[in-house]
């Protein structure tokens, strides 16, 4: 089966610029997650969607980050304006259901460098 | 807030050596436990998981993990590692986070395993 698709693979921007990441989950997966992974750390949850509704965005810096999931399929994550500390790999993941023992399927991530 | 601690940042082993990677979590309620692995150049993928029943769970490629509730631990083991096991291993805990009012999957910082042929 096709995996979780993410683009772009790499992005380099200057601070205060804006950037957007795109994710296409596995077909039929109801739940979609965005994680931020800073170098040397584990992935940190930013936001999770159930279909096109937000389940948890408690760790999303809402003053600069936004995310949407159109029609319960694709999702975009935006940062505006970017800060140096936003340099990280942004991972998208999806799962078939929202069950707490569900396996997550991860994409390859977008590596963001903010200069 | 819940947290996940992985004891070792980088482990270096020779082929055929035994492996144990430590994982402890700080949450007293019901948890679901996972080990994910990231091979060089690949995406994160599930190695094994525990949610109920036998506390000794077996995963892919000969890996196993034991859930010890009294110690809040979920250590990963493999009796004999291979060069192809070189990867980064992440422990993760899914539990209810009152701050968010929902379940969250929280990851540890990861352990890099290097296996020398």
Short mmCIF file of C-alpha atoms in Angstrom, two decimals, chain B residues 1-89:
data_model
loop_
_atom_site.label_atom_id
_atom_site.label_comp_id
_atom_site.label_asym_id
_atom_site.label_seq_id
_atom_site.Cartn_x
_atom_site.Cartn_y
_atom_site.Cartn_z
CA UNK B 1 2.88 16.10 32.34
CA UNK B 2 3.67 12.63 31.15
CA UNK B 3 7.25 11.99 30.10
CA UNK B 4 9.24 9.15 28.59
CA UNK B 5 12.88 8.58 29.50
CA UNK B 6 15.31 6.54 27.47
CA UNK B 7 18.43 5.78 29.42
CA UNK B 8 21.03 5.64 26.69
CA UNK B 9 21.69 8.18 23.98
CA UNK B 10 24.06 6.01 21.92
CA UNK B 11 24.80 2.30 22.26
CA UNK B 12 27.58 0.58 20.34
CA UNK B 13 27.62 -3.21 20.13
CA UNK B 14 29.39 -5.89 18.18
CA UNK B 15 27.35 -8.32 16.12
CA UNK B 16 25.89 -11.21 18.13
CA UNK B 17 25.96 -9.19 21.36
CA UNK B 18 22.76 -8.96 23.38
CA UNK B 19 20.81 -5.73 23.49
CA UNK B 20 18.69 -4.10 26.14
CA UNK B 21 17.43 -0.53 25.76
CA UNK B 22 15.80 1.05 28.76
CA UNK B 23 12.54 3.01 28.74
CA UNK B 24 10.72 4.48 31.73
CA UNK B 25 7.61 6.61 31.75
CA UNK B 26 5.99 8.85 34.31
CA UNK B 27 2.28 8.17 34.23
CA UNK B 28 0.20 6.20 36.69
CA UNK B 29 -2.90 5.48 34.65
CA UNK B 30 -3.63 3.06 31.84
CA UNK B 31 -1.00 3.23 29.14
CA UNK B 32 -0.32 1.79 25.74
CA UNK B 33 3.37 1.29 25.03
CA UNK B 34 5.28 1.26 21.78
CA UNK B 35 8.75 0.94 20.35
CA UNK B 36 9.35 2.59 16.99
CA UNK B 37 12.50 2.26 14.91
CA UNK B 38 14.06 4.50 12.29
CA UNK B 39 16.60 2.81 10.03
CA UNK B 40 19.09 5.10 8.24
CA UNK B 41 17.34 6.99 5.46
CA UNK B 42 13.94 5.52 6.27
CA UNK B 43 10.83 6.71 8.05
CA UNK B 44 9.75 5.77 11.56
CA UNK B 45 8.04 2.41 11.77
CA UNK B 46 6.49 0.31 14.50
CA UNK B 47 8.68 -2.38 16.06
CA UNK B 48 6.23 -3.67 18.66
CA UNK B 49 3.49 -2.55 21.02
CA UNK B 50 1.80 -3.49 24.29
CA UNK B 51 -1.76 -2.61 25.29
CA UNK B 52 -2.99 -5.56 27.38
CA UNK B 53 -2.41 -9.20 28.25
CA UNK B 54 1.00 -10.87 28.36
CA UNK B 55 3.51 -8.23 29.47
CA UNK B 56 6.17 -9.83 27.29
CA UNK B 57 5.53 -8.79 23.71
CA UNK B 58 7.32 -9.89 20.60
CA UNK B 59 7.88 -7.73 17.57
CA UNK B 60 9.51 -7.89 14.20
CA UNK B 61 13.08 -9.02 13.55
CA UNK B 62 13.45 -10.91 16.82
CA UNK B 63 12.86 -7.96 19.13
CA UNK B 64 10.85 -8.25 22.33
CA UNK B 65 9.91 -5.93 25.17
CA UNK B 66 8.69 -6.46 28.71
CA UNK B 67 6.17 -4.23 30.44
CA UNK B 68 6.85 -4.03 34.18
CA UNK B 69 4.02 -1.97 35.63
CA UNK B 70 5.56 -1.62 39.09
CA UNK B 71 8.70 -0.12 37.60
CA UNK B 72 6.93 1.99 34.94
CA UNK B 73 9.28 0.40 32.44
CA UNK B 74 9.09 -1.06 28.94
CA UNK B 75 12.58 -2.22 28.04
CA UNK B 76 13.47 -3.46 24.58
CA UNK B 77 15.61 -6.58 24.15
CA UNK B 78 17.19 -8.69 21.48
CA UNK B 79 19.38 -11.71 22.27
CA UNK B 80 21.75 -11.29 19.31
CA UNK B 81 22.01 -8.11 17.27
CA UNK B 82 22.93 -7.89 13.60
CA UNK B 83 24.57 -5.11 11.63
CA UNK B 84 21.18 -4.44 10.02
CA UNK B 85 19.78 -3.47 13.44
CA UNK B 86 21.77 -0.24 13.28
CA UNK B 87 19.06 2.39 13.70
CA UNK B 88 17.51 4.85 16.14
CA UNK B 89 14.97 3.39 18.55
#
